[in-house]
Amino acid sequence: MKTRRQTRDRLVPHTIDGKTRMVPDSETVYLPVPPRDWDQIGINTVTGIVALALLGCMGFSTASIGDLLSRVTPAPAAYGAAALFDLAWIGCSIIEWLARYTPDRAGKARAGGYVALAVAMGAVASHGWIAGGVATGLVGAAASGLAKGLWAIVLDYQAAPLSRRDSAYFQQELSEAAVELARIPVRRRVNRARALVEGEQRALEADGPAAPELPEPAPEAPAVAPEPPDPNVHPLRGTVVFTRNAVQDAWDSGLRDPEQVLRYVRNATGKDVPQSSVERYLRALRVGA
């Protein structure tokens, strides 16, 4: 068995004066070499041949068709248009390869590639027939046919054959992935439309007359139930009533409770008379009595 030498770096413990550290060290190992994959080498070789054939075919077809078209159009435009003849069927062949897991879609690309190839071969044959005769035209057109045929054989060999069920399964997988991918632009368009509607509404509201701002209503004071009138209290009719006189009138009316006297005095004077003043006058009246 063939082997190949390989040097690897690794960390190993190394101790000096009782202190150990991990230091790098190299190690040489010999790994087995797998046998050559001649099948893959053959595929790579054929793929290279196909690439060279396509380049040669495209160069020859472009030169031939470009010379034919340059008889009636300027050379740059003629050769630019001539390159499209081969690029058309080459592009269809690439799409056919990409759609190898969906045979229905690959069939359309295959048919389009053969149609484009027939047009290119016809153009090359026409130039050869005009320039050198029928044989020259047929041989020149065969170059494109050989390149296309070789590529078709390579693609058909590398494409994995799928059963009907496998193909249906992969088509459903691709369909679900396509739906998820399609949601991105659709969601973007929906969000943009909603933003435009919202902006339109705000613009219309800003252009309209502004509504007058109403003052906030003052908080209502809590309702207090009125105290029932005291039958023993008679309000005094006068312009100015002093606290001492109001206490005297309450005393003469037979009121002795300080709370009742205080309410009477505040009602008579219309002031927030302190309770200490009322009690002082009441003490004086009790002492005199």
Tab-separated table of C-alpha atoms in Angstrom:
chain	number	residue	atom	x	y	z
A	1	MET	CA	0.000	0.000	0.000
A	2	LYS	CA	1.338	3.409	-0.883
A	3	THR	CA	1.757	5.917	1.909
A	4	ARG	CA	2.553	9.577	2.130
A	5	ARG	CA	4.595	11.359	4.751
A	6	GLN	CA	2.991	14.093	6.813
A	7	THR	CA	4.415	16.234	9.621
A	8	ARG	CA	2.041	17.275	12.368
A	9	ASP	CA	2.490	19.797	15.182
A	10	ARG	CA	1.265	18.980	18.659
A	11	LEU	CA	1.674	20.141	22.270
A	12	VAL	CA	3.620	17.896	24.644
A	13	PRO	CA	4.460	18.338	28.346
A	14	HIS	CA	8.017	19.422	29.062
A	15	THR	CA	9.419	19.713	32.593
A	16	ILE	CA	12.396	21.772	33.736
A	17	ASP	CA	13.311	22.155	37.435
A	18	GLY	CA	10.037	20.552	38.423
A	19	LYS	CA	7.939	23.002	36.397
A	20	THR	CA	5.924	21.512	33.527
A	21	ARG	CA	4.722	23.416	30.514
A	22	MET	CA	3.040	22.428	27.233
A	23	VAL	CA	5.429	23.093	24.366
A	24	PRO	CA	5.017	22.526	20.595
A	25	ASP	CA	6.605	19.471	19.074
A	26	SER	CA	6.552	17.960	15.590
A	27	GLU	CA	5.570	14.403	14.736
A	28	THR	CA	6.009	12.566	11.454
A	29	VAL	CA	3.279	10.124	10.428
A	30	TYR	CA	2.730	8.022	7.328
A	31	LEU	CA	-0.810	8.001	5.956
A	32	PRO	CA	-2.121	5.494	3.420
A	33	VAL	CA	-2.756	6.861	-0.043
A	34	PRO	CA	-6.107	5.850	-1.593
A	35	PRO	CA	-5.966	4.234	-5.019
A	36	ARG	CA	-6.532	6.368	-8.058
A	37	ASP	CA	-10.142	6.897	-9.095
A	38	TRP	CA	-9.791	6.260	-12.808
A	39	ASP	CA	-13.511	6.822	-13.357
A	40	GLN	CA	-13.291	10.348	-11.972
A	41	ILE	CA	-10.124	10.967	-13.959
A	42	GLY	CA	-11.949	9.881	-17.108
A	43	ILE	CA	-14.904	12.189	-16.349
A	44	ASN	CA	-12.577	15.110	-15.735
A	45	THR	CA	-10.747	14.387	-18.981
A	46	VAL	CA	-13.962	14.249	-20.985
A	47	THR	CA	-15.203	17.424	-19.336
A	48	GLY	CA	-11.999	19.181	-20.374
A	49	ILE	CA	-12.417	17.907	-23.924
A	50	VAL	CA	-15.998	19.213	-24.012
A	51	ALA	CA	-14.844	22.608	-22.747
A	52	LEU	CA	-12.181	22.828	-25.463
A	53	ALA	CA	-14.678	21.667	-28.089
A	54	LEU	CA	-17.155	24.334	-27.049
A	55	LEU	CA	-14.531	27.054	-27.202
A	56	GLY	CA	-13.335	25.914	-30.634
A	57	CYS	CA	-16.857	25.521	-31.944
A	58	MET	CA	-17.911	28.912	-30.673
A	59	GLY	CA	-14.838	30.571	-32.181
A	60	PHE	CA	-15.380	28.928	-35.566
A	61	SER	CA	-19.134	29.626	-35.642
A	62	THR	CA	-18.669	33.243	-34.578
A	63	ALA	CA	-16.056	33.818	-37.273
A	64	SER	CA	-18.149	32.089	-39.946
A	65	ILE	CA	-21.475	33.702	-39.149
A	66	GLY	CA	-19.797	37.053	-38.452
A	67	ASP	CA	-18.217	37.010	-41.910
A	68	LEU	CA	-21.596	36.219	-43.401
A	69	LEU	CA	-23.351	39.062	-41.585
A	70	SER	CA	-20.541	41.559	-42.175
A	71	ARG	CA	-21.542	41.633	-45.837
A	72	VAL	CA	-24.597	43.700	-44.888
A	73	THR	CA	-23.740	45.157	-41.440
A	74	PRO	CA	-20.641	46.667	-39.798
A	75	ALA	CA	-18.140	44.088	-38.579
A	76	PRO	CA	-18.434	44.760	-34.804
A	77	ALA	CA	-22.201	44.389	-34.894
A	78	ALA	CA	-21.967	41.368	-37.182
A	79	TYR	CA	-19.567	39.412	-34.998
A	80	GLY	CA	-21.443	40.408	-31.834
A	81	ALA	CA	-24.648	38.999	-33.278
A	82	ALA	CA	-22.815	35.908	-34.526
A	83	ALA	CA	-21.739	35.007	-31.000
A	84	LEU	CA	-25.391	34.768	-29.959
A	85	PHE	CA	-26.032	31.752	-32.182
A	86	ASP	CA	-23.816	29.435	-30.147
A	87	LEU	CA	-24.438	31.171	-26.808
A	88	ALA	CA	-28.142	30.406	-27.172
A	89	TRP	CA	-27.814	26.620	-27.315
A	90	ILE	CA	-24.950	26.614	-24.790
A	91	GLY	CA	-27.146	28.494	-22.320
A	92	CYS	CA	-30.009	26.046	-22.894
A	93	SER	CA	-27.625	23.144	-22.228
A	94	ILE	CA	-26.550	24.681	-18.931
A	95	ILE	CA	-30.181	25.108	-17.867
A	96	GLU	CA	-30.829	21.508	-18.875
A	97	TRP	CA	-28.047	20.408	-16.522
A	98	LEU	CA	-29.340	22.548	-13.644
A	99	ALA	CA	-32.847	21.103	-14.101
A	100	ARG	CA	-31.689	17.477	-14.174
A	101	TYR	CA	-33.712	16.700	-11.009
A	102	THR	CA	-36.933	18.029	-12.574
A	103	PRO	CA	-37.350	16.250	-15.941
A	104	ASP	CA	-40.357	18.354	-16.972
A	105	ARG	CA	-38.410	21.598	-16.771
A	106	ALA	CA	-35.299	20.024	-18.300
A	107	GLY	CA	-37.316	18.956	-21.358
A	108	LYS	CA	-38.078	22.557	-22.306
A	109	ALA	CA	-34.418	23.551	-22.086
A	110	ARG	CA	-33.412	20.492	-24.138
A	111	ALA	CA	-35.893	21.322	-26.891
A	112	GLY	CA	-34.817	24.971	-26.960
A	113	GLY	CA	-31.168	23.958	-27.161
A	114	TYR	CA	-31.737	21.785	-30.223
A	115	VAL	CA	-33.718	24.526	-31.955
A	116	ALA	CA	-30.934	27.061	-31.304
A	117	LEU	CA	-28.360	24.514	-32.498
A	118	ALA	CA	-30.276	23.962	-35.753
A	119	VAL	CA	-30.370	27.717	-36.392
A	120	ALA	CA	-26.619	28.040	-35.719
A	121	MET	CA	-25.784	25.079	-37.976
A	122	GLY	CA	-27.945	26.531	-40.722
A	123	ALA	CA	-26.159	29.874	-40.517
A	124	VAL	CA	-22.716	28.193	-40.653
A	125	ALA	CA	-23.784	26.005	-43.586
A	126	SER	CA	-25.051	29.054	-45.459
A	127	HIS	CA	-21.734	30.835	-45.056
A	128	GLY	CA	-19.784	27.730	-46.156
A	129	TRP	CA	-22.021	27.228	-49.190
A	130	ILE	CA	-21.546	30.889	-50.259
A	131	ALA	CA	-17.816	30.913	-49.585
A	132	GLY	CA	-16.721	27.492	-50.778
A	133	GLY	CA	-19.592	25.274	-51.788
A	134	VAL	CA	-21.972	22.743	-50.294
A	135	ALA	CA	-19.260	20.502	-48.832
A	136	THR	CA	-17.655	23.389	-47.017
A	137	GLY	CA	-20.981	24.383	-45.556
A	138	LEU	CA	-21.852	20.879	-44.345
A	139	VAL	CA	-18.435	20.309	-42.742
A	140	GLY	CA	-18.549	23.683	-41.015
A	141	ALA	CA	-22.050	23.026	-39.663
A	142	ALA	CA	-20.960	19.609	-38.402
A	143	ALA	CA	-18.586	21.293	-35.928
A	144	SER	CA	-21.454	22.746	-33.906
A	145	GLY	CA	-23.347	19.452	-34.109
A	146	LEU	CA	-20.373	17.484	-32.771
A	147	ALA	CA	-19.820	19.884	-29.868
A	148	LYS	CA	-23.480	19.812	-28.917
A	149	GLY	CA	-23.708	16.046	-29.207
A	150	LEU	CA	-20.602	15.474	-27.097
A	151	TRP	CA	-21.905	17.774	-24.394
A	152	ALA	CA	-25.328	16.099	-24.430
A	153	ILE	CA	-23.719	12.687	-23.941
A	154	VAL	CA	-21.603	13.908	-21.001
A	155	LEU	CA	-24.578	15.573	-19.310
A	156	ASP	CA	-26.739	12.497	-19.767
A	157	TYR	CA	-24.018	10.311	-18.257
A	158	GLN	CA	-23.489	12.491	-15.193
A	159	ALA	CA	-27.179	13.122	-14.545
A	160	ALA	CA	-28.455	10.658	-11.952
A	161	PRO	CA	-31.463	8.672	-13.197
A	162	LEU	CA	-34.537	9.281	-11.069
A	163	SER	CA	-37.675	7.223	-10.742
A	164	ARG	CA	-41.097	8.797	-11.078
A	165	ARG	CA	-41.627	8.847	-7.318
A	166	ASP	CA	-38.201	10.329	-6.639
A	167	SER	CA	-38.781	13.035	-9.208
A	168	ALA	CA	-42.178	13.889	-7.669
A	169	TYR	CA	-40.604	14.041	-4.199
A	170	PHE	CA	-37.880	16.443	-5.295
A	171	GLN	CA	-40.391	18.593	-7.145
A	172	GLN	CA	-42.424	18.982	-3.935
A	173	GLU	CA	-39.266	19.883	-2.020
A	174	LEU	CA	-38.375	22.515	-4.584
A	175	SER	CA	-41.950	23.803	-4.553
A	176	GLU	CA	-41.903	24.336	-0.789
A	177	ALA	CA	-38.548	26.086	-1.015
A	178	ALA	CA	-39.894	28.285	-3.828
A	179	VAL	CA	-42.893	29.268	-1.678
A	180	GLU	CA	-40.639	30.274	1.205
A	181	LEU	CA	-38.469	32.265	-1.181
A	182	ALA	CA	-41.495	33.940	-2.775
A	183	ARG	CA	-42.749	35.095	0.607
A	184	ILE	CA	-39.842	37.511	0.929
A	185	PRO	CA	-40.738	39.881	-1.959
A	186	VAL	CA	-44.479	39.451	-1.316
A	187	ARG	CA	-44.082	40.381	2.345
A	188	ARG	CA	-41.913	43.311	1.323
A	189	ARG	CA	-44.576	44.581	-1.104
A	190	VAL	CA	-47.340	44.154	1.486
A	191	ASN	CA	-45.374	46.090	4.107
A	192	ARG	CA	-44.612	48.822	1.586
A	193	ALA	CA	-48.297	49.098	0.625
A	194	ARG	CA	-49.385	49.301	4.254
A	195	ALA	CA	-46.776	51.967	4.920
A	196	LEU	CA	-48.073	53.997	1.962
A	197	VAL	CA	-51.656	53.739	3.226
A	198	GLU	CA	-50.622	54.803	6.702
A	199	GLY	CA	-48.610	57.723	5.305
A	200	GLU	CA	-51.589	58.802	3.184
A	201	GLN	CA	-53.897	58.771	6.193
A	202	ARG	CA	-51.473	60.806	8.268
A	203	ALA	CA	-51.040	63.320	5.459
A	204	LEU	CA	-54.818	63.763	5.107
A	205	GLU	CA	-55.205	64.227	8.849
A	206	ALA	CA	-52.447	66.841	8.882
A	207	ASP	CA	-54.033	68.843	5.998
A	208	GLY	CA	-57.475	69.013	7.658
A	209	PRO	CA	-58.568	71.737	10.169
A	210	ALA	CA	-57.169	71.176	13.580
A	211	ALA	CA	-59.754	70.441	16.226
A	212	PRO	CA	-59.879	73.062	19.045
A	213	GLU	CA	-58.259	71.922	22.191
A	214	LEU	CA	-60.746	71.834	25.024
A	215	PRO	CA	-59.548	72.597	28.554
A	216	GLU	CA	-59.485	69.665	30.845
A	217	PRO	CA	-62.423	69.693	33.228
A	218	ALA	CA	-61.557	70.543	36.811
A	219	PRO	CA	-61.880	67.655	39.216
A	220	GLU	CA	-65.182	67.687	40.988
A	221	ALA	CA	-65.094	68.082	44.728
A	222	PRO	CA	-66.486	65.115	46.613
A	223	ALA	CA	-70.059	65.596	47.579
A	224	VAL	CA	-70.539	66.208	51.324
A	225	ALA	CA	-73.907	65.600	52.810
A	226	PRO	CA	-75.187	68.750	54.609
A	227	GLU	CA	-75.573	68.467	58.367
A	228	PRO	CA	-79.124	68.599	59.639
A	229	PRO	CA	-79.979	71.959	61.182
A	230	ASP	CA	-79.922	72.117	64.970
A	231	PRO	CA	-83.304	73.286	66.315
A	232	ASN	CA	-81.584	74.919	69.283
A	233	VAL	CA	-79.328	77.068	67.072
A	234	HIS	CA	-80.722	80.268	65.577
A	235	PRO	CA	-78.480	82.173	63.161
A	236	LEU	CA	-77.773	85.769	63.987
A	237	ARG	CA	-78.733	88.463	61.513
A	238	GLY	CA	-76.057	91.140	61.336
A	239	THR	CA	-73.229	92.422	59.365
A	240	VAL	CA	-70.269	91.403	61.585
A	241	VAL	CA	-70.388	88.703	64.256
A	242	PHE	CA	-67.415	88.230	66.550
A	243	THR	CA	-66.360	84.947	68.022
A	244	ARG	CA	-67.020	85.999	71.606
A	245	ASN	CA	-70.551	87.148	70.797
A	246	ALA	CA	-71.289	83.976	68.847
A	247	VAL	CA	-70.121	81.838	71.792
A	248	GLN	CA	-72.271	83.907	74.137
A	249	ASP	CA	-75.309	83.472	71.902
A	250	ALA	CA	-74.747	79.716	71.747
A	251	TRP	CA	-74.410	79.585	75.545
A	252	ASP	CA	-77.603	81.554	76.011
A	253	SER	CA	-79.343	79.164	73.627
A	254	GLY	CA	-78.481	76.290	75.947
A	255	LEU	CA	-75.636	74.751	73.958
A	256	ARG	CA	-72.953	73.229	76.202
A	257	ASP	CA	-71.251	70.684	73.923
A	258	PRO	CA	-67.990	72.205	72.571
A	259	GLU	CA	-68.489	70.555	69.166
A	260	GLN	CA	-71.990	71.999	68.768
A	261	VAL	CA	-70.821	75.404	69.919
A	262	LEU	CA	-67.899	75.294	67.457
A	263	ARG	CA	-70.202	74.514	64.530
A	264	TYR	CA	-72.551	77.298	65.581
A	265	VAL	CA	-69.760	79.837	65.855
A	266	ARG	CA	-68.256	78.958	62.476
A	267	ASN	CA	-71.707	79.158	60.871
A	268	ALA	CA	-72.471	82.495	62.483
A	269	THR	CA	-69.130	84.172	61.800
A	270	GLY	CA	-68.482	82.543	58.426
A	271	LYS	CA	-64.872	81.917	59.432
A	272	ASP	CA	-62.809	78.914	60.329
A	273	VAL	CA	-62.657	79.739	64.019
A	274	PRO	CA	-60.069	77.609	65.872
A	275	GLN	CA	-61.458	75.256	68.489
A	276	SER	CA	-59.073	76.592	71.164
A	277	SER	CA	-60.691	80.053	71.001
A	278	VAL	CA	-64.181	78.611	71.421
A	279	GLU	CA	-63.093	76.474	74.391
A	280	ARG	CA	-61.447	79.494	76.070
A	281	TYR	CA	-64.683	81.489	75.928
A	282	LEU	CA	-66.672	78.502	77.143
A	283	ARG	CA	-64.401	78.143	80.194
A	284	ALA	CA	-64.918	81.779	81.012
A	285	LEU	CA	-68.706	81.371	80.802
A	286	ARG	CA	-68.637	78.273	83.047
A	287	VAL	CA	-66.608	80.107	85.674
A	288	GLY	CA	-69.022	83.062	85.624
A	289	ALA	CA	-71.994	80.773	85.928
